[in-house]
Coordinates of C-alpha atoms and ligand atoms in Angstrom, one line a residue:
M11 CA 162.0 59.2 11.7
N12 CA 164.1 59.4 8.7
A13 CA 164.3 56.8 5.9
F14 CA 167.6 58.3 4.6
T15 CA 171.1 57.6 5.8
A16 CA 171.3 57.3 9.6
R17 CA 173.4 60.3 10.6
D18 CA 173.8 61.1 14.2
T19 CA 172.8 64.7 14.3
I20 CA 172.1 64.7 18.0
A21 CA 173.9 67.5 19.9
R22 CA 173.9 66.6 23.6
S23 CA 174.7 69.9 24.9
G24 CA 172.3 70.4 27.8
F25 CA 169.7 73.1 28.3
R26 CA 170.8 76.6 27.5
D27 CA 169.2 80.1 28.1
L28 CA 167.7 81.5 24.9
K29 CA 166.4 85.0 24.7
V30 CA 163.2 85.8 22.8
V31 CA 164.2 88.7 20.4
A32 CA 161.0 88.8 18.3
K33 CA 157.5 87.4 18.6
V34 CA 155.7 87.4 15.2
R35 CA 152.0 86.4 14.6
E36 CA 152.0 84.2 11.5
S37 CA 148.4 83.2 11.4
A38 CA 145.2 83.2 13.6
I39 CA 146.8 80.2 15.6
I40 CA 150.5 80.1 14.8
T41 CA 153.0 82.5 16.3
S42 CA 156.8 82.5 15.8
F43 CA 159.4 83.1 18.4
H44 CA 162.8 84.2 17.4
I45 CA 165.3 83.2 20.0
E46 CA 169.1 83.7 20.5
P47 CA 171.4 82.1 23.0
V48 CA 172.1 84.5 25.8
N49 CA 175.7 83.3 25.7
P50 CA 176.6 83.4 22.0
E51 CA 179.0 80.4 22.6
D52 CA 175.8 78.3 23.1
W53 CA 174.9 78.6 19.5
R54 CA 174.6 75.1 17.8
D55 CA 174.0 74.9 14.0
F56 CA 171.0 72.9 12.9
E57 CA 170.1 70.7 10.0
P58 CA 166.8 71.7 8.3
G59 CA 164.1 69.6 9.8
Q60 CA 165.6 69.4 13.3
F61 CA 163.9 70.6 16.5
L62 CA 164.8 72.0 19.9
V63 CA 163.5 70.6 23.2
F64 CA 162.1 73.3 25.5
K65 CA 161.8 73.1 29.3
I66 CA 158.5 75.0 29.9
P67 CA 157.8 76.1 33.4
M68 CA 154.4 75.3 34.8
P69 CA 152.5 76.9 37.6
Q70 CA 153.7 75.1 40.7
R71 CA 151.3 73.0 42.6
A72 CA 152.2 70.7 45.5
G73 CA 153.5 67.4 44.4
E74 CA 153.4 68.3 40.7
K75 CA 156.1 68.7 38.1
V76 CA 157.4 72.3 37.7
Y77 CA 158.0 72.1 34.0
V78 CA 157.0 70.1 30.9
L79 CA 159.4 69.2 28.0
R80 CA 158.1 70.0 24.5
N81 CA 159.8 69.8 21.1
Y82 CA 159.5 72.6 18.5
S83 CA 161.0 72.4 15.0
V84 CA 163.2 75.1 13.8
S85 CA 161.4 76.9 11.1
C86 CA 164.0 79.3 9.7
S87 CA 166.9 79.0 7.3
P88 CA 169.7 76.9 8.6
A89 CA 172.0 79.6 7.2
A90 CA 170.6 82.0 9.9
K91 CA 173.5 81.8 12.3
G92 CA 173.0 82.9 15.9
R93 CA 169.2 82.9 15.8
Y94 CA 166.6 80.2 15.8
R95 CA 162.9 80.6 15.0
I96 CA 160.2 78.3 16.2
S97 CA 156.6 78.6 15.1
V98 CA 154.1 77.4 17.6
K99 CA 150.4 76.5 17.1
R100 CA 148.2 77.5 20.1
E101 CA 146.6 74.3 21.2
A102 CA 143.5 75.4 22.9
A103 CA 141.3 73.1 25.0
P104 CA 139.3 70.9 22.7
A105 CA 136.1 71.3 24.9
P106 CA 134.9 73.4 27.8
G107 CA 136.3 72.3 31.1
L108 CA 139.4 70.7 29.6
P109 CA 142.8 72.4 30.1
D110 CA 144.5 74.4 27.3
G111 CA 147.7 73.0 25.9
A112 CA 150.3 73.6 28.6
S113 CA 153.3 74.6 26.6
S114 CA 151.8 76.2 23.5
C115 CA 149.4 78.4 25.4
F116 CA 152.1 79.3 27.9
L117 CA 154.3 80.4 24.9
H118 CA 151.5 82.3 23.1
D119 CA 150.0 84.0 26.2
R120 CA 152.9 84.5 28.6
I121 CA 156.1 84.8 26.6
D122 CA 157.2 88.0 25.0
V123 CA 160.3 89.7 23.7
G124 CA 163.0 89.8 26.3
D125 CA 161.9 86.7 28.1
I126 CA 164.3 83.7 28.5
L127 CA 163.5 80.2 27.5
K128 CA 165.5 77.1 28.3
A129 CA 166.1 74.7 25.4
E130 CA 168.3 71.8 24.4
G131 CA 169.4 70.5 21.0
P132 CA 169.0 70.8 18.0
R133 CA 168.1 67.2 17.7
G134 CA 166.3 64.8 15.4
D135 CA 167.1 62.8 12.2
F136 CA 164.2 64.0 10.2
V137 CA 166.5 66.2 8.1
L138 CA 166.8 67.1 4.5
D139 CA 169.2 64.7 2.6
K140 CA 171.3 67.4 1.1
A141 CA 173.5 64.9 -0.6
S142 CA 170.7 63.5 -2.7
L143 CA 170.2 64.8 -6.3
R144 CA 166.6 63.6 -6.5
P145 CA 163.7 66.2 -6.7
V146 CA 162.0 66.8 -3.3
V147 CA 158.4 66.8 -2.3
L148 CA 157.6 68.5 1.0
L149 CA 154.1 67.6 2.2
S150 CA 152.7 69.2 5.3
G151 CA 149.5 69.5 7.2
G152 CA 148.7 72.3 9.6
V153 CA 151.6 73.3 11.8
G154 CA 153.6 70.4 10.3
L155 CA 154.9 73.0 7.8
T156 CA 157.5 74.2 10.3
P157 CA 160.4 71.8 9.4
M158 CA 159.3 72.0 5.7
V159 CA 159.9 75.7 5.6
S160 CA 163.4 75.3 6.9
M161 CA 164.0 72.6 4.4
L162 CA 162.6 74.9 1.6
H163 CA 165.1 77.5 2.7
A164 CA 167.9 75.0 2.2
L165 CA 166.6 73.9 -1.2
A166 CA 166.1 77.5 -2.4
A167 CA 169.8 78.0 -1.7
M168 CA 170.8 75.1 -3.9
P169 CA 171.4 75.8 -7.6
D170 CA 168.9 73.6 -9.3
R171 CA 167.3 70.8 -7.2
R172 CA 163.6 70.7 -8.0
A173 CA 161.2 70.9 -5.1
V174 CA 157.4 71.0 -4.6
F175 CA 156.0 72.5 -1.4
V176 CA 152.6 71.0 -0.7
H177 CA 150.6 72.3 2.2
A178 CA 147.2 71.4 3.5
C179 CA 145.3 73.5 6.1
E180 CA 141.8 74.7 7.0
N181 CA 141.9 78.0 5.2
G182 CA 143.8 81.2 4.7
D183 CA 143.3 82.4 8.3
V184 CA 145.4 79.6 9.7
H185 CA 147.9 79.4 6.8
A186 CA 151.2 80.5 8.3
L187 CA 154.4 81.6 6.6
R188 CA 152.8 82.0 3.2
D189 CA 154.6 85.2 2.1
E190 CA 158.0 83.7 3.2
V191 CA 157.4 80.6 1.1
A192 CA 156.3 82.7 -1.8
G193 CA 159.6 84.6 -1.5
L194 CA 161.6 81.4 -1.5
L195 CA 159.6 80.0 -4.6
A196 CA 160.6 83.2 -6.4
A197 CA 164.3 82.7 -5.7
R198 CA 164.9 80.5 -8.6
P199 CA 163.1 78.3 -11.2
G200 CA 162.3 74.7 -10.2
L201 CA 160.5 75.5 -7.0
S202 CA 156.7 75.4 -6.8
A203 CA 153.8 75.1 -4.2
H204 CA 150.4 73.7 -3.9
Y205 CA 147.9 74.8 -1.2
C206 CA 144.9 72.7 -0.4
Y207 CA 142.3 74.3 1.9
R208 CA 139.8 72.1 3.6
S209 CA 137.2 74.9 3.9
P210 CA 138.3 78.1 2.1
S211 CA 136.7 81.4 3.1
E212 CA 135.0 83.8 0.7
R213 CA 138.1 85.9 0.9
D214 CA 140.3 82.9 0.0
R215 CA 138.1 82.3 -3.1
A216 CA 138.3 86.0 -4.1
D217 CA 142.1 86.1 -3.6
G218 CA 142.7 82.8 -5.3
H219 CA 144.8 81.8 -2.3
F220 CA 144.6 78.1 -2.8
H221 CA 144.9 75.5 -5.5
S222 CA 142.6 72.7 -4.4
E223 CA 139.8 72.3 -2.0
G224 CA 139.0 69.5 0.6
M225 CA 141.6 66.9 1.2
I226 CA 144.7 66.2 -0.8
S227 CA 143.6 63.6 -3.2
K228 CA 145.4 61.1 -5.5
D229 CA 144.4 63.2 -8.5
V230 CA 146.0 66.2 -7.0
L231 CA 149.2 64.4 -6.3
Q232 CA 149.3 62.8 -9.7
R233 CA 148.8 66.1 -11.4
L234 CA 151.5 67.7 -9.3
L235 CA 154.1 65.1 -9.6
P236 CA 155.0 63.8 -13.0
I237 CA 156.6 60.4 -12.8
D238 CA 160.0 60.7 -11.3
D239 CA 162.1 59.4 -8.5
Y240 CA 161.4 61.8 -5.6
D241 CA 162.5 62.2 -2.0
F242 CA 159.3 62.7 0.1
Y243 CA 159.1 64.4 3.4
L244 CA 155.9 64.3 5.4
C245 CA 154.8 66.1 8.6
G246 CA 151.3 66.7 9.8
P247 CA 148.5 65.3 11.9
P248 CA 148.1 61.5 12.0
P249 CA 145.1 61.3 9.6
F250 CA 147.0 63.5 7.1
M251 CA 150.1 61.3 7.4
Q252 CA 148.2 58.1 7.1
A253 CA 146.3 59.2 4.0
I254 CA 149.4 60.6 2.2
Y255 CA 151.6 57.7 3.1
A256 CA 149.0 55.3 1.8
M257 CA 148.7 57.2 -1.5
L258 CA 152.4 57.4 -2.0
R259 CA 152.7 53.6 -1.4
E260 CA 149.9 53.0 -3.8
F261 CA 151.9 55.0 -6.4
G262 CA 154.7 52.6 -5.8
V263 CA 156.9 55.0 -3.9
P264 CA 159.3 52.8 -1.8
K265 CA 159.3 53.2 1.9
H266 CA 162.9 54.4 2.0
R267 CA 162.0 57.4 -0.1
I268 CA 159.5 58.6 2.5
A269 CA 160.9 60.4 5.6
Y270 CA 158.4 61.6 8.2
E271 CA 158.0 63.3 11.5
F272 CA 155.1 63.1 14.0
F273 CA 154.4 66.1 16.2
G274 CA 152.7 63.9 18.8
P275 CA 152.6 60.2 19.6
A276 CA 153.5 58.3 16.5
T277 CA 150.9 56.1 14.8
V278 CA 151.2 53.2 12.5
L279 CA 151.5 54.4 8.9
E280 CA 151.7 51.2 7.1
P281 CA 148.8 48.8 8.0
D282 CA 150.4 46.0 6.1
G283 CA 153.2 45.8 8.6
A284 CA 155.9 48.5 8.7
R285 CA 155.8 48.2 12.4
A286 CA 153.8 45.1 12.4
P287 CA 154.5 42.1 14.6
A288 CA 157.3 39.9 13.6
A289 CA 156.1 37.2 15.9
P290 CA 154.1 35.8 17.5
A291 CA 150.7 36.9 16.3
R292 CA 149.0 35.7 19.5
P293 CA 150.3 36.4 23.0
T294 CA 152.2 33.5 24.5
R295 CA 153.3 32.9 28.0
I296 CA 156.6 31.1 28.7
E297 CA 156.2 28.9 31.8
S298 CA 159.8 28.3 32.3
A299 CA 162.6 30.0 30.6
G300 CA 165.4 28.5 32.7
E301 CA 168.4 30.9 33.1
A302 CA 167.3 33.1 30.2
T303 CA 166.6 36.7 30.6
T304 CA 162.9 37.3 30.0
V305 CA 160.7 40.3 29.5
E306 CA 157.2 40.0 30.8
F307 CA 154.5 42.3 29.4
R308 CA 152.1 41.8 32.2
K309 CA 148.9 43.5 30.8
S310 CA 149.4 41.8 27.4
G311 CA 149.8 38.4 29.0
L312 CA 153.1 37.9 27.1
T313 CA 156.5 36.8 28.1
A314 CA 159.4 36.5 25.8
V315 CA 163.0 35.6 26.0
W316 CA 165.3 38.6 25.6
D317 CA 167.9 37.6 23.0
G318 CA 169.8 40.8 23.0
K319 CA 169.0 41.5 19.3
A320 CA 166.5 44.3 19.7
A321 CA 168.0 47.8 20.1
S322 CA 165.7 48.7 22.9
L323 CA 162.8 47.5 25.0
L324 CA 160.5 49.5 22.7
D325 CA 161.8 47.6 19.7
F326 CA 161.5 44.3 21.5
A327 CA 157.9 45.0 22.5
E328 CA 157.1 45.9 18.8
D329 CA 158.9 42.7 17.7
Q330 CA 156.5 40.8 19.9
G331 CA 153.5 42.4 18.2
L332 CA 152.8 45.0 20.8
L333 CA 152.4 48.6 19.8
P334 CA 153.3 50.9 22.8
E335 CA 152.9 54.6 22.1
F336 CA 156.1 56.3 21.2
S337 CA 157.2 59.6 19.6
C338 CA 160.8 60.7 19.6
R339 CA 162.5 57.2 20.2
S340 CA 165.4 59.0 21.8
G341 CA 164.6 59.5 25.4
I342 CA 163.2 63.0 25.1
C343 CA 159.4 63.1 24.9
G344 CA 158.4 60.5 27.6
T345 CA 155.6 59.1 25.4
C346 CA 156.8 55.5 25.8
K347 CA 157.1 55.8 29.6
S348 CA 155.9 52.6 31.2
R349 CA 155.8 51.1 34.7
L350 CA 158.6 48.7 35.6
V351 CA 156.9 46.1 37.9
S352 CA 160.1 44.3 38.7
G353 CA 163.7 44.0 37.5
E354 CA 166.2 46.6 36.4
V355 CA 167.0 48.3 33.1
A356 CA 170.1 49.9 31.8
Y357 CA 169.9 53.2 29.7
F358 CA 172.0 53.4 26.6
E359 CA 170.7 56.9 26.2
E360 CA 170.1 59.0 29.3
P361 CA 166.4 60.1 29.5
L362 CA 166.2 63.9 29.2
D363 CA 163.5 64.1 31.8
E364 CA 163.6 62.8 35.4
L365 CA 161.8 59.5 35.8
G366 CA 159.6 58.7 38.8
A367 CA 160.2 55.7 41.0
G368 CA 159.3 52.5 39.0
E369 CA 159.1 54.3 35.7
V370 CA 161.0 53.3 32.6
L371 CA 161.5 54.8 29.2
L372 CA 161.2 51.9 26.7
C373 CA 162.9 53.6 23.7
C374 CA 166.3 54.1 25.3
S375 CA 166.6 51.1 27.7
R376 CA 167.5 47.4 27.7
P377 CA 166.8 44.9 30.5
S378 CA 169.6 44.1 33.0
G379 CA 168.3 40.7 33.8
S380 CA 164.6 39.6 33.6
V381 CA 162.1 42.4 33.9
V382 CA 158.3 42.7 34.2
L383 CA 156.7 45.6 32.5
D384 CA 153.1 46.9 33.0
I385 CA 152.1 46.9 29.4
Ligands
FAD422 C1 159.6 66.4 16.8 C2 158.4 67.4 17.2 C3 158.4 68.6 16.6 C4 157.4 69.5 16.9 N1 157.4 70.7 16.3 C5 156.3 71.6 16.6 C6 156.3 72.8 15.9 O1 157.2 73.2 15.1 N2 155.2 73.7 16.2 C7 154.2 73.2 17.0 O2 153.2 74.0 17.2 N3 154.2 72.1 17.6 C8 155.3 71.2 17.4 N4 155.3 70.0 18.0 C9 154.3 69.7 19.0 C10 154.7 70.2 20.4 O3 155.8 69.6 20.9 C11 153.6 70.1 21.5 O4 153.2 68.7 21.5 C12 152.4 71.0 21.2 O5 152.7 72.3 21.2 C13 151.3 70.7 22.2 O6 151.8 70.8 23.5 P1 151.0 71.5 24.7 O7 151.9 71.5 25.9 O8 150.7 72.9 24.3 O9 149.7 70.7 24.8 P2 149.4 69.6 25.8 O10 149.3 70.1 27.2 O11 150.4 68.5 25.6 O12 147.9 69.2 25.3 C14 147.7 68.8 24.0 C15 146.3 69.0 23.7 O13 145.4 68.2 24.5 C16 144.5 69.0 25.2 N5 144.3 68.5 26.6 C17 145.0 68.7 27.7 N6 144.5 68.0 28.7 C18 143.4 67.3 28.2 C19 142.5 66.4 28.8 N7 142.6 66.1 30.1 N8 141.5 65.9 28.0 C20 141.5 66.2 26.7 N9 142.3 67.0 26.1 C21 143.3 67.6 26.8 C22 145.0 70.4 25.2 O14 144.0 71.3 25.3 C23 145.8 70.5 23.9 O15 144.9 70.8 22.9 C24 156.4 69.1 17.8 C25 156.4 67.8 18.3 C26 157.4 67.0 18.0 C27 157.4 65.6 18.6

């Protein structure tokens, strides 16, 4: 989601074959894949911050899907024509007996140089506002640094725009792309970094590899950022995003100066109502809406008249005070998939993935007549 000028950077070009030309271990848990279109004509430029959508094959079992769709941000310089790099964190099972992350573990464990991946894009509007003259603060947690590194490449190529790269992670073992960032910072004056390790190792201490310890605090941010009018970019796990967003808002940073991207289902960042209900606060049921088109949210016990103002069923649900899960808001990730109990919808953006019978993607559809949704 980008607070800056809405530019349509979506390239609807379909899935292409991309060959893995290098696989590089960046940390104990993050590995990069350098990939090139098999057909050079399939190259598409990207904006720093954009991602590719991958079709990852799954072991086939009867009745199950044969692939999953997953997004990975491009982590290299946008000037690197002909080759993308993605940097993927291996998402191991959180507890014994649970499955490993389907796509990330497949990429880490099964994909090597010479293999072909299918990907679509680049996509996404979480992109560096290159036209702005304001200084930039890139704030990342964990693998959320991937779009920030690409943005830092773009910033380092600019003559004098100031930028601070702030990264929080567990410790030096999982800190990826550190040397590359150091090289970029050395490119010119006006670029700096701050690393916050949650639990630094003895070696991190001995090497002086980090600048602060624990969580990024208000004090740290205040020290790092003299009063100025910054463009902020945020990407990291939900608790990181929520904490940083709250601090920035407390500092008086206006919402439109904070652009952010979630790597999973999006979460409410602003408890006081960034996505809060417009109305009504309590569910209502309309007994008779006459000829009007209505949307019934069955599980929520709420029916509302569709007035055509909301861009999508997802926006409409949010306007009614509901908070369905979402992530990409552009028909890719499937996070907002819901069951259509009755009625029909029309898609203004074709879902990238096939939908099962009775399924609907809320983020890219509108009702064609009255509908009943199972949310
Ligand atoms: C715009 C965007 C950009 C992104 N960019 C990047 C990037 O640059 N780098 C990156 O690494 N990621 C990125 N991601 C995240 C990426 O798309 C995947 O979500 C991530 O790799 C995890 O997918 P997976 O298939 O490996 O895990 P999944 O199969 O989706 O599982 C996720 C986690 O849940 C656990 N799990 C699975 N089943 C269960 C269960 N039954 N009970 C409990 N736990 C379970 C898994 O072990 C795993 O830890 C991005 C996401 C978005 C939306």
